[in-house]
mmCIF file of C-alpha atoms and ligand atoms in Angstrom:
data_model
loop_
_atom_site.group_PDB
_atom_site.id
_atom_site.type_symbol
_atom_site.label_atom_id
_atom_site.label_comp_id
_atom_site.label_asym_id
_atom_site.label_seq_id
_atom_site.Cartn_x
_atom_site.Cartn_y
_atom_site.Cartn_z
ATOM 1 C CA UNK A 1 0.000 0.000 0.000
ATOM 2 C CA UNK A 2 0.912 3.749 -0.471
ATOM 3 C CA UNK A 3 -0.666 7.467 -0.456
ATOM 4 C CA UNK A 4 -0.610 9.491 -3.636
ATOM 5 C CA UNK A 5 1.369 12.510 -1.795
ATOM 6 C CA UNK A 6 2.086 16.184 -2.798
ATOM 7 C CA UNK A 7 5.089 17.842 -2.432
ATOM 8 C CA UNK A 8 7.311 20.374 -3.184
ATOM 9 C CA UNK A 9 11.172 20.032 -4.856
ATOM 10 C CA UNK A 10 13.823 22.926 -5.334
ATOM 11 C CA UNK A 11 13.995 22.602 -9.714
ATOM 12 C CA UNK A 12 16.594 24.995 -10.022
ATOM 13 C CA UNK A 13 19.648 26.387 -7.825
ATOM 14 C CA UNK A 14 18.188 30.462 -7.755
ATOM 15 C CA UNK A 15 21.337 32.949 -8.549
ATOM 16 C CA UNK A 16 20.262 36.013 -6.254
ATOM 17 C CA UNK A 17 16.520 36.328 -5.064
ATOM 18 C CA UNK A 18 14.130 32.435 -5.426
ATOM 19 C CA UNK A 19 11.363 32.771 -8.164
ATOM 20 C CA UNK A 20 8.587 30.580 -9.225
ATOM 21 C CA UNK A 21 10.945 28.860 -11.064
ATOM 22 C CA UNK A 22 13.380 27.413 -8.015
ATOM 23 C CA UNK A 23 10.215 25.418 -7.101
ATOM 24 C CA UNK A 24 8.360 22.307 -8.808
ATOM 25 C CA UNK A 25 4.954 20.410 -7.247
ATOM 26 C CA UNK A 26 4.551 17.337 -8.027
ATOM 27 C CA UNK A 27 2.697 14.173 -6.967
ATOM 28 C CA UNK A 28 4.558 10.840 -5.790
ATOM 29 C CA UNK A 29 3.977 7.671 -4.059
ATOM 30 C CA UNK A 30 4.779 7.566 0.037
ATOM 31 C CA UNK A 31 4.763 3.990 0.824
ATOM 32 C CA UNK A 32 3.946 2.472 4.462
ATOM 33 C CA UNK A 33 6.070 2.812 7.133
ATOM 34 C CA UNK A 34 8.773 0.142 7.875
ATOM 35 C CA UNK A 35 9.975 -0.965 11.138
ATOM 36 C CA UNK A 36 10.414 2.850 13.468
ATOM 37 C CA UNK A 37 8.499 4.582 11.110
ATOM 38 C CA UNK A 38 5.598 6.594 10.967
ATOM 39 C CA UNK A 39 3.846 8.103 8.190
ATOM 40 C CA UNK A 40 2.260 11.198 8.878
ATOM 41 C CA UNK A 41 0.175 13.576 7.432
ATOM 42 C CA UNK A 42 1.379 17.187 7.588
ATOM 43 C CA UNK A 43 -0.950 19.966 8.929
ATOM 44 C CA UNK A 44 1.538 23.014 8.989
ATOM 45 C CA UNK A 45 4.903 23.859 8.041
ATOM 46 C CA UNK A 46 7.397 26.325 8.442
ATOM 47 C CA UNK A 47 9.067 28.762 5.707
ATOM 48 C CA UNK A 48 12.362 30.015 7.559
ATOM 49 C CA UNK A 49 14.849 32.480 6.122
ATOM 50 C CA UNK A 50 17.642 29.969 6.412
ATOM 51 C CA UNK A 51 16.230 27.577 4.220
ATOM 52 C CA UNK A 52 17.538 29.954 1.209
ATOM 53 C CA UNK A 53 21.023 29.119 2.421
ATOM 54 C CA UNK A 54 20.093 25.704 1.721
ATOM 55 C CA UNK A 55 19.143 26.153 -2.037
ATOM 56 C CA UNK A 56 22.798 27.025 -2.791
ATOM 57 C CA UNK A 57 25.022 24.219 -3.226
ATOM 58 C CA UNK A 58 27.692 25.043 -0.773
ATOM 59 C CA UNK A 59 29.311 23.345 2.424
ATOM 60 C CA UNK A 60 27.265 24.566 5.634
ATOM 61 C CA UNK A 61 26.157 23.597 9.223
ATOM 62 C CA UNK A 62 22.907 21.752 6.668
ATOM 63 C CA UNK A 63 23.593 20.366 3.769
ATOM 64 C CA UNK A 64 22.196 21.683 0.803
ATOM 65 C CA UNK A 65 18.680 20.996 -0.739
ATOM 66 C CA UNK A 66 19.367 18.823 -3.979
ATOM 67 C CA UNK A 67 18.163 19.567 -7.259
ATOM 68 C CA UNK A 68 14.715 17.189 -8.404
ATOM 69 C CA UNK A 69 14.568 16.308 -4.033
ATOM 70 C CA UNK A 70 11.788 17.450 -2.027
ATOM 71 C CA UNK A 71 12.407 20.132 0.534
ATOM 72 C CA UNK A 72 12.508 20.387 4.115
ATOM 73 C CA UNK A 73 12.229 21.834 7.291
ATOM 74 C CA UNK A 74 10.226 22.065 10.299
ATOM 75 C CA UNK A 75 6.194 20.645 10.226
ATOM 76 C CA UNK A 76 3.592 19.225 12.560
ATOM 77 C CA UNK A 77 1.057 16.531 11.136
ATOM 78 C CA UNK A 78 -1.069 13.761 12.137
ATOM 79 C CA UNK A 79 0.436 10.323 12.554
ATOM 80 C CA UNK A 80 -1.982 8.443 10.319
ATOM 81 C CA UNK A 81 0.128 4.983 10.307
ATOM 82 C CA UNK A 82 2.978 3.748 13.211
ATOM 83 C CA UNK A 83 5.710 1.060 13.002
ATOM 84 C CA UNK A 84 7.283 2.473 16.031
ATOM 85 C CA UNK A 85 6.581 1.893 19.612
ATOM 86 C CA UNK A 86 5.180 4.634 21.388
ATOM 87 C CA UNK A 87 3.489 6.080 18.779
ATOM 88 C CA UNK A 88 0.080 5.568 17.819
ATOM 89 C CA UNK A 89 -2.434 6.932 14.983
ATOM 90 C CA UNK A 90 -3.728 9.976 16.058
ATOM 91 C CA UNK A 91 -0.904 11.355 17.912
ATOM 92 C CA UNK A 92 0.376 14.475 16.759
ATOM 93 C CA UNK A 93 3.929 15.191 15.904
ATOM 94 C CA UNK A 94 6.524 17.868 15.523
ATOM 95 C CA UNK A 95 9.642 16.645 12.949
ATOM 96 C CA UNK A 96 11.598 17.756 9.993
ATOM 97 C CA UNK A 97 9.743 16.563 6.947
ATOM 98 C CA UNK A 98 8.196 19.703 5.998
ATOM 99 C CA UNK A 99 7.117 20.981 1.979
ATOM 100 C CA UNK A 100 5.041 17.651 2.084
ATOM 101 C CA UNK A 101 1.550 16.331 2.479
ATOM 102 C CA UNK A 102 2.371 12.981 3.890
ATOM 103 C CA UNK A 103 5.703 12.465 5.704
ATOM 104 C CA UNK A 104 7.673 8.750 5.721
ATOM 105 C CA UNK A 105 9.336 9.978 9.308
ATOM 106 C CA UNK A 106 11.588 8.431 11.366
ATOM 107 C CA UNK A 107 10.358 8.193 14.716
ATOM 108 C CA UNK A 108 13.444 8.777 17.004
ATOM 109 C CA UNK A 109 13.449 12.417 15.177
ATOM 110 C CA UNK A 110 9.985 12.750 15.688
ATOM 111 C CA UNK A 111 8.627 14.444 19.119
ATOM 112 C CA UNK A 112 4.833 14.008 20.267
ATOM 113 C CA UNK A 113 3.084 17.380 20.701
ATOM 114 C CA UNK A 114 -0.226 18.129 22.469
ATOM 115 C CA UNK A 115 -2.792 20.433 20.432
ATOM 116 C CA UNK A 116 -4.674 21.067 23.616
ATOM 117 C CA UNK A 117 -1.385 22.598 24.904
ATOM 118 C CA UNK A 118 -1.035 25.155 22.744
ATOM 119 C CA UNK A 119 -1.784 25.545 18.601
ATOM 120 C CA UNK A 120 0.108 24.066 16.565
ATOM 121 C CA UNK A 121 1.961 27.113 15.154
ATOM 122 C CA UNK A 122 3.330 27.432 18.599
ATOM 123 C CA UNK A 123 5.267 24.349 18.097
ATOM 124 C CA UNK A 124 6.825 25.897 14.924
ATOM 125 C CA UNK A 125 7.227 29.851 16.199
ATOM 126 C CA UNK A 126 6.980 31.166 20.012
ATOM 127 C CA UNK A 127 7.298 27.933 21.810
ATOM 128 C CA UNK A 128 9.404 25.857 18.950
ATOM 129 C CA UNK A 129 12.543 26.725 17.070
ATOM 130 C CA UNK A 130 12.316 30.359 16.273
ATOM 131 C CA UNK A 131 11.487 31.013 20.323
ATOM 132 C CA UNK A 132 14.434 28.535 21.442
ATOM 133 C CA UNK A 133 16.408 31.122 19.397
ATOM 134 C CA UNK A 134 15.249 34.136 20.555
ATOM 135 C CA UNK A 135 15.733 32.623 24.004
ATOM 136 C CA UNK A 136 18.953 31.173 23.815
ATOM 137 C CA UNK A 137 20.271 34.198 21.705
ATOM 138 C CA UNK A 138 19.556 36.664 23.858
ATOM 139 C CA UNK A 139 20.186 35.138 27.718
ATOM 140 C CA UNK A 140 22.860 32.561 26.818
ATOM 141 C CA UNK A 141 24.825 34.324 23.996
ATOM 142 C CA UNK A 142 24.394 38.130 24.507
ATOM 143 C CA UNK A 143 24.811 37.149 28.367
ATOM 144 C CA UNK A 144 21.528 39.641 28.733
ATOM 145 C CA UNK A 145 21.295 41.308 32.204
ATOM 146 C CA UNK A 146 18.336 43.231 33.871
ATOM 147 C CA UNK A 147 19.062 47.050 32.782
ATOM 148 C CA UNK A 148 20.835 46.464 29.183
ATOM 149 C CA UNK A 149 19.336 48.389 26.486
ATOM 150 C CA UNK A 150 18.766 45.745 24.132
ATOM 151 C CA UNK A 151 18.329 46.282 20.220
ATOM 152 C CA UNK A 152 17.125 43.806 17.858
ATOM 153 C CA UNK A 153 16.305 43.582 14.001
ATOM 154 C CA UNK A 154 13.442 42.132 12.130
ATOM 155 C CA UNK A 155 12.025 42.855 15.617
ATOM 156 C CA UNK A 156 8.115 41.716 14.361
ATOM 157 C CA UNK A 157 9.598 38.563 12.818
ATOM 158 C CA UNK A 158 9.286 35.697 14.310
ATOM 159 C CA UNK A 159 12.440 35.195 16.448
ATOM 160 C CA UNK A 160 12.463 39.219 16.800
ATOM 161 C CA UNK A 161 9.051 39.554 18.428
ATOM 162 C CA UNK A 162 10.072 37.288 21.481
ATOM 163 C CA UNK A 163 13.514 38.587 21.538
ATOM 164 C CA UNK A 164 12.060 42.053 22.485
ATOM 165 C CA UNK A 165 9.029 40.963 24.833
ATOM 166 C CA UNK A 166 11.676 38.312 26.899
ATOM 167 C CA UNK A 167 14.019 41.642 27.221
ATOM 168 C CA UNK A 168 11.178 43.658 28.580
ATOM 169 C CA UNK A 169 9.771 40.429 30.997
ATOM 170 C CA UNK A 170 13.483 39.861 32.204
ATOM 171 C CA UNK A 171 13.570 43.254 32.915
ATOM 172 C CA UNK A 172 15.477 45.786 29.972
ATOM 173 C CA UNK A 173 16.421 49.212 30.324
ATOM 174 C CA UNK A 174 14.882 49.632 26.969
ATOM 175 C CA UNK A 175 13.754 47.949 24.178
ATOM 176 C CA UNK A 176 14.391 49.032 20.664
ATOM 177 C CA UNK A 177 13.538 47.327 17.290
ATOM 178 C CA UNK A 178 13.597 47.740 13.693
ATOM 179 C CA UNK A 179 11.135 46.480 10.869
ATOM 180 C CA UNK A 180 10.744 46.932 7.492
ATOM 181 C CA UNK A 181 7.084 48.881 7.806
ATOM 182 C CA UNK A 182 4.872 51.609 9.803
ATOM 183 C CA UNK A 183 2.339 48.870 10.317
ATOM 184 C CA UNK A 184 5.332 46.757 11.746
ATOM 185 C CA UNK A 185 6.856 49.371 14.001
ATOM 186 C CA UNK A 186 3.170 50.019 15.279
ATOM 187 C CA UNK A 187 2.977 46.327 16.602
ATOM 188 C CA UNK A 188 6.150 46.911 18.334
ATOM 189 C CA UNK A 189 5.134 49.988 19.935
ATOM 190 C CA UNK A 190 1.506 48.795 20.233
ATOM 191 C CA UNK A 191 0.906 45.681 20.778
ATOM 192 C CA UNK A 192 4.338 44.430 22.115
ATOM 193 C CA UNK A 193 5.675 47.142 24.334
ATOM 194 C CA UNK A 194 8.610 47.891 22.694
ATOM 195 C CA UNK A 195 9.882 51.545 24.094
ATOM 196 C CA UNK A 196 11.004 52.579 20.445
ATOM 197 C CA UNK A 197 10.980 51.225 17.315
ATOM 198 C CA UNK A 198 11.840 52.095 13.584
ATOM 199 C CA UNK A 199 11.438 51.682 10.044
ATOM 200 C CA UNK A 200 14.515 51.255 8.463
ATOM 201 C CA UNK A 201 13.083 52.817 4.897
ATOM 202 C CA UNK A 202 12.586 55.591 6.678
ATOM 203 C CA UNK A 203 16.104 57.378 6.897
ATOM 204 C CA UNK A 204 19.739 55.271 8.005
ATOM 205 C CA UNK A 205 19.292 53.117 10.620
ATOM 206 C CA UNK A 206 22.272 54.938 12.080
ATOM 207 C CA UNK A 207 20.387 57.722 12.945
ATOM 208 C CA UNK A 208 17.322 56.331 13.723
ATOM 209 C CA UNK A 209 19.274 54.180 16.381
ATOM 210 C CA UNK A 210 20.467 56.904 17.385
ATOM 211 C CA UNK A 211 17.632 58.797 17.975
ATOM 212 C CA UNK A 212 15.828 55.665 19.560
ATOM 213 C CA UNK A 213 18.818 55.563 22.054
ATOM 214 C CA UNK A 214 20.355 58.641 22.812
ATOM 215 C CA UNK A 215 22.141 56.784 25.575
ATOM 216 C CA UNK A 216 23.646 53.928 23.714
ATOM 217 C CA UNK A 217 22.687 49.928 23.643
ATOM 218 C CA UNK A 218 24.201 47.041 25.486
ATOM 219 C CA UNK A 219 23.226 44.211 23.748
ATOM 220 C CA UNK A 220 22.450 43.978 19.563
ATOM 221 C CA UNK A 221 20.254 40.991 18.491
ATOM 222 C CA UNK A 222 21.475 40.757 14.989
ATOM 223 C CA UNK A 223 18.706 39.331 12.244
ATOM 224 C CA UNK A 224 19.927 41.247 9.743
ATOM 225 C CA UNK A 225 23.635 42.085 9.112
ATOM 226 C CA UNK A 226 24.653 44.633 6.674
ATOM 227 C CA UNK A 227 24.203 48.572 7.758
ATOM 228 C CA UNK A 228 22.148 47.560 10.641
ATOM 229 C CA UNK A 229 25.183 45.261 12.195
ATOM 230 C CA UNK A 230 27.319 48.737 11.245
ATOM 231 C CA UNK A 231 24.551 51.081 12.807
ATOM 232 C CA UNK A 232 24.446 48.568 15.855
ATOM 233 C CA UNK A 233 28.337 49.107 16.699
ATOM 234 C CA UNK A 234 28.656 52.605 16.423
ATOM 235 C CA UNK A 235 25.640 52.719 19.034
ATOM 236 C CA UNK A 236 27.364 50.081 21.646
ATOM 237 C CA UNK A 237 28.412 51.026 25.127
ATOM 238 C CA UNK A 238 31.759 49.485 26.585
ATOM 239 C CA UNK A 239 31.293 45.897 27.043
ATOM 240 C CA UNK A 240 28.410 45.678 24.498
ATOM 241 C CA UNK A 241 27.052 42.084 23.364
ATOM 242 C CA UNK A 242 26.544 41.158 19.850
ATOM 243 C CA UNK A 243 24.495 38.178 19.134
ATOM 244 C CA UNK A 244 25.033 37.161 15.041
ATOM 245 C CA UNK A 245 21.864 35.133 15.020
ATOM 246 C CA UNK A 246 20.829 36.129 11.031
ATOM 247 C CA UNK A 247 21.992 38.277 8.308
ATOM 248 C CA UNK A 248 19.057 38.144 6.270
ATOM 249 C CA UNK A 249 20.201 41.190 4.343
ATOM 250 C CA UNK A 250 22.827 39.252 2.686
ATOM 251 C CA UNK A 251 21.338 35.810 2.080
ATOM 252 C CA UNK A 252 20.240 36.822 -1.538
ATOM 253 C CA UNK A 253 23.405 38.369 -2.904
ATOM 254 C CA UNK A 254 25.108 37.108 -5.689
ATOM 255 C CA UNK A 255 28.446 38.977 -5.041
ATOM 256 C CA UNK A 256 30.632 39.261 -1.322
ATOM 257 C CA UNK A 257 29.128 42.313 0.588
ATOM 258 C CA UNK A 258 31.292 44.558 2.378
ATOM 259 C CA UNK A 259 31.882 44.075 6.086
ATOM 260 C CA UNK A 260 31.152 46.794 9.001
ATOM 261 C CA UNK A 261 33.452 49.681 7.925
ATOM 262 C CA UNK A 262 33.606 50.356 11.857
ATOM 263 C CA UNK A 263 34.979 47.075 12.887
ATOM 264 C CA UNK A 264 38.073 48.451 14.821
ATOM 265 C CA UNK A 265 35.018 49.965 17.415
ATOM 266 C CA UNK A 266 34.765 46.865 18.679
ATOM 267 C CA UNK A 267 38.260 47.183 20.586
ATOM 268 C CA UNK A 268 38.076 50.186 22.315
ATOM 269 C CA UNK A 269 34.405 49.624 23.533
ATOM 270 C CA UNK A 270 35.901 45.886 24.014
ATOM 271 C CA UNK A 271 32.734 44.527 22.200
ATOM 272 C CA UNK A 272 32.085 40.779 22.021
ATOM 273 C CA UNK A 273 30.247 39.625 18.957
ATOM 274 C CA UNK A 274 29.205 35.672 18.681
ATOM 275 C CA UNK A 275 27.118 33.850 16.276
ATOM 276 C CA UNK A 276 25.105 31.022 17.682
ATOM 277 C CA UNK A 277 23.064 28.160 16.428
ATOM 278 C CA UNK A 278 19.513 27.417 18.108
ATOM 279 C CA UNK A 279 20.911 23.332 17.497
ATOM 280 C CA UNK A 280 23.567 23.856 19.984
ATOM 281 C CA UNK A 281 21.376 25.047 22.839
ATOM 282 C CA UNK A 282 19.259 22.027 22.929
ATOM 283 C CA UNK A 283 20.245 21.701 26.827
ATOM 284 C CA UNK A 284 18.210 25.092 27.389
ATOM 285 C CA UNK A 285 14.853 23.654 26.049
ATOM 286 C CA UNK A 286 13.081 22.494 29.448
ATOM 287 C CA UNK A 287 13.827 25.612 31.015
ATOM 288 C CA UNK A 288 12.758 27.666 27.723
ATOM 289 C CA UNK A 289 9.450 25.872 27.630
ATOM 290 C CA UNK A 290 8.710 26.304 31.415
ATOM 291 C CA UNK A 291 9.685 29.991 31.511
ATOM 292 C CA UNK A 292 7.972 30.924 28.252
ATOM 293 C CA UNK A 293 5.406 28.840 28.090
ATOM 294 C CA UNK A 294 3.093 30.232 30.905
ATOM 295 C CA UNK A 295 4.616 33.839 29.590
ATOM 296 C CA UNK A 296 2.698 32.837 25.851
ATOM 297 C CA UNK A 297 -0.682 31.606 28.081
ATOM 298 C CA UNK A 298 -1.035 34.700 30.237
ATOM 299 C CA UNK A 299 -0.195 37.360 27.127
ATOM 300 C CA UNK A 300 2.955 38.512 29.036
ATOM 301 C CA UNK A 301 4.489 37.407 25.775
ATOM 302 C CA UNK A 302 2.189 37.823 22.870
ATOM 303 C CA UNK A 303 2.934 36.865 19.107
ATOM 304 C CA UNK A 304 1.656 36.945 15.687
ATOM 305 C CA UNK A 305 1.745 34.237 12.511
ATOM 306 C CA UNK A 306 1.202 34.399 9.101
ATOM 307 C CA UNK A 307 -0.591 31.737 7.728
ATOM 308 C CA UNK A 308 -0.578 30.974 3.872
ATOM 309 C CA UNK A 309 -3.272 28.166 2.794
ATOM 310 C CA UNK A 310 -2.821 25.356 0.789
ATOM 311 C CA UNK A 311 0.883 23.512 0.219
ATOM 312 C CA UNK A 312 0.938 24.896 -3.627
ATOM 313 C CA UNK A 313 1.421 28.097 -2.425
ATOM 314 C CA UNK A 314 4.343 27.239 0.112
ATOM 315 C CA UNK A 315 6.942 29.027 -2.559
ATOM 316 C CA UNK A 316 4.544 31.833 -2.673
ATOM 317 C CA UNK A 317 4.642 31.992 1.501
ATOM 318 C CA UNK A 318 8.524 31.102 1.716
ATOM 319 C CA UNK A 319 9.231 34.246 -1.146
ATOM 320 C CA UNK A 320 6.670 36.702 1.226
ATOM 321 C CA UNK A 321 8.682 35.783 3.957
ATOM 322 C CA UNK A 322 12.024 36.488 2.897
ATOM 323 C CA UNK A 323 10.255 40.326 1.478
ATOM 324 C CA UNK A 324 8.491 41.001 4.424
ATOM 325 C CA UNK A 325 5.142 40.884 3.679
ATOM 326 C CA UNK A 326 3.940 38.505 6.553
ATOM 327 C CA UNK A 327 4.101 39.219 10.223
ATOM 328 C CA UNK A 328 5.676 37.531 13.065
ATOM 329 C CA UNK A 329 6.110 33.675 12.180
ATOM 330 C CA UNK A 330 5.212 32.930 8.795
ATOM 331 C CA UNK A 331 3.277 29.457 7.909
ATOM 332 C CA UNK A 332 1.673 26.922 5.528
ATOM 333 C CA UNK A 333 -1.574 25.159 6.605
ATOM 334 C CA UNK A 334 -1.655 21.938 4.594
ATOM 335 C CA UNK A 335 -5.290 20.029 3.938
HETATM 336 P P1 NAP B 1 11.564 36.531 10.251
HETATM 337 O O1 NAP B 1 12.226 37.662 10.945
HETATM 338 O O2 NAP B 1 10.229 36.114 10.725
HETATM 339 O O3 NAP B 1 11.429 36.787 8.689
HETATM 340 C C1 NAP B 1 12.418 37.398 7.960
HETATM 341 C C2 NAP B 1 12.261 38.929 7.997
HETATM 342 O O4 NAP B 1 13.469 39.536 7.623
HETATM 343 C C3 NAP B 1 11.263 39.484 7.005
HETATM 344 O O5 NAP B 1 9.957 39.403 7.508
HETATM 345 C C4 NAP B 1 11.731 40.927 6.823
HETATM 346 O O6 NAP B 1 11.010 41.756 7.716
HETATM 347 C C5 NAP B 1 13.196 40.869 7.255
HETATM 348 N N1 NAP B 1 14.083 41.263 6.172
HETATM 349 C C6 NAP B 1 14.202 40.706 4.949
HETATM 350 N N2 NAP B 1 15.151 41.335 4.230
HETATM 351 C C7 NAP B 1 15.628 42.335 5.017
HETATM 352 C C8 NAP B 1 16.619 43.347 4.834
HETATM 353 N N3 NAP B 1 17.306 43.472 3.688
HETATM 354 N N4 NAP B 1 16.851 44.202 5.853
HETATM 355 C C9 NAP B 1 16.168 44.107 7.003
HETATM 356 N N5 NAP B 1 15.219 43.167 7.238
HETATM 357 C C10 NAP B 1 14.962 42.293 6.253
HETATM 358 O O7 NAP B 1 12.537 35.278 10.285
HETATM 359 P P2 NAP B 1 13.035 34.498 11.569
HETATM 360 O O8 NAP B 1 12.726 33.070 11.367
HETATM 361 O O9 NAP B 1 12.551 35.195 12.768
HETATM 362 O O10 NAP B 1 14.605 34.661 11.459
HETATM 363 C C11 NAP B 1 15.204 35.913 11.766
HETATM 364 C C12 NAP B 1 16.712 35.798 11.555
HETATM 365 O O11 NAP B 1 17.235 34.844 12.486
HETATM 366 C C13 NAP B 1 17.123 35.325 10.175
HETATM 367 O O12 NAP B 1 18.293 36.002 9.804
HETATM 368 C C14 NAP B 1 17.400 33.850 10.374
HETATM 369 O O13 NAP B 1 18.314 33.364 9.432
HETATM 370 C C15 NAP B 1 17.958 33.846 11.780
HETATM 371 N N6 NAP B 1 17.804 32.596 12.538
HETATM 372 C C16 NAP B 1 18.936 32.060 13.044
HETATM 373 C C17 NAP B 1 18.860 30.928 13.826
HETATM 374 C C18 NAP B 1 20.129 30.378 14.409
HETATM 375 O O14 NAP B 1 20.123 29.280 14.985
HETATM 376 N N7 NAP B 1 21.230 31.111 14.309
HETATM 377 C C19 NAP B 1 17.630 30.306 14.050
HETATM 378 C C20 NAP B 1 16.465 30.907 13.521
HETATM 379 C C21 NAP B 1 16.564 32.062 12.763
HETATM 380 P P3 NAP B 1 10.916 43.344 7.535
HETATM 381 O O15 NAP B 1 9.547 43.639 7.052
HETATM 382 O O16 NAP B 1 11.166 43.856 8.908
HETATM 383 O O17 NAP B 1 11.962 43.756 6.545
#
């Protein structure tokens, strides 16, 4: 026996910015699942911004999508068949089997999630990967402390929107973020409690830091790289923090982009910059869950998705991520 299955496959390596083009749907054949297997039906999956690092066929901490293969990432689904103990038809799962209707998944790197919990977007967004990140970015790596004024980019993304509301709960000297619209910076200011925020069409972000902290920042939660990494340094105190989480300004370029001009700042302020990988923090996740959890229930910490309909239109939803368009995590219902 087998399911006729949908799915989506990277046709083409994109040079510069995806299209239409980088993406094929096509039906195929997922048979039943053999012994630790479970086959399960996908209900929503994830479009992330470093999934375009993936579509390039270079060495990285993944390995690269491959031409005429399906893609992946990050989904929750149904389990609709089990050849593994432990799980049972019915249960509902997190894994990494994404861009798919039905999912052949191994079941040691599946985990068993509870809809009456919390939604299932939460188990993609605030309480799943992109909240691990914000978490572990911001008190492990940036080595946040009550008082720090804490700066962050793509601040209504999805990883930017916790980033801001854990500095505030944890207890910030000011919050400050930057997003690419006025409708944006108004859910930072609005919704989220940010104490400043900016859109960084609207003049440099140098001088809209600035002007959003006349006092300097302590810590910079880096999405984005390029002039707001520059803008960021200029703007740290002594002993600032850098956390190099994303530098989604650069993942579409098709030539080297120039580096901070103001690099040598970061020895007289004695600045420490560190990139970090949400994969390596995996021994934070318990105590992420139980802090931010109950924060999510009681609207301490409040969020937003963006939810695209339909698996054919998962290119559509992974190219209005990477432009902005959506709002806080962006997803793909399935079915
Ligand atoms: P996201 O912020 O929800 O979505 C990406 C956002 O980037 C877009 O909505 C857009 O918002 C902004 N953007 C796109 N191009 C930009 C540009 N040129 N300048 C400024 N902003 C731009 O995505 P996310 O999942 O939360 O990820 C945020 C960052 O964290 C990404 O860089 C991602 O690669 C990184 N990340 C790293 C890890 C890790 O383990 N290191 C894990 C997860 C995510 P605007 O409308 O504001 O422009």
């Amino acid at each position: 026996m087998s399911v006729r299955s949908t799915e989506v496959r990277l046709a083409a390596r994109p040079h510069g910015w995806p299209t239409a083009g980088t993406f094929e749907i096509t039906q195929t054949d997922v048979p039943d699942p053999g012994p630790g297997q479970l086959l399960v039906r996908n209900r929503l999956m994830s479009v992330d911004p470093y999934m375009r690092g993936r579509m390039d066929d270079r060495k990285s901490y993944v390995p690269p999508f491959q031409v005429g293969e399906p893609l992946d990432g990050g989904a929750v689904g149904e389990v609709v068949a089990s050849a593994a103990d432990g799980f049972e038809p019915g249960d509902t799962v997190l894994h990494g089997l994404g861009w798919r209707e039905y999912a052949l998944v191994e079941a040691r790197s599946a985990v068993k999630v509870d809809p009456a919990v919390a939604p299932l977007g939460a188990y993609l967004g605030v309480l799943g990967m992109t909240g691990m990140t914000a978490y572990a970015g911001l008190l492990r790596t940036a080595e946040f402390k009550p008082g720090d004024v804490v700066f962050v980019s793509s601040a209504a993304g999805a990883v930017g929107q916790v980033v801001g509301q854990l500095a505030r709960h944890r207890g910030a000297g000011r919050v400050i973020g930057s997003a690419g619209s006025a409708a944006k910076v108004a859910y930072l200011t609005d919704e989220l409690g940010f104490d400043a925020a900016f859109d960084y069409h609207d003049g440099t972000v140098r001088e809209q830091l600035k002007r959003a902290a006349p006092d300097g920042i302590d810590v910079y939660f880096d999405n984005v790289g390029g002039d707001h990494l520059e803008a960021a340094i200029s703007a740290l105190n002594v002993h600032g923090r850098i956390t190099v989480c994303g530098m989604i300004s650069v993942y579409n370029a098709t030539e080297p982009t120039p580096a901070p001009r103001n690099l040598a700042m970061l020895i007289g302020k004695r600045i420490t910059m560190r990139g970090m990988l949400v994969r390596d923090h995996g021994d934070l996740r318990e105590t992420f869950v139980k802090e931010v959890a109950p924060l999510v229930a009681d609207g301490t910490i409040r969020h937003r998705e963006t939810v695209f309909e339909g698996l054919e239109r998962a290119p559509e939803a992974f190219l209005a991520m990477l432009r902005g368009e959506g709002v806080g995590k962006n997803l793909v219902r399935i079915g």
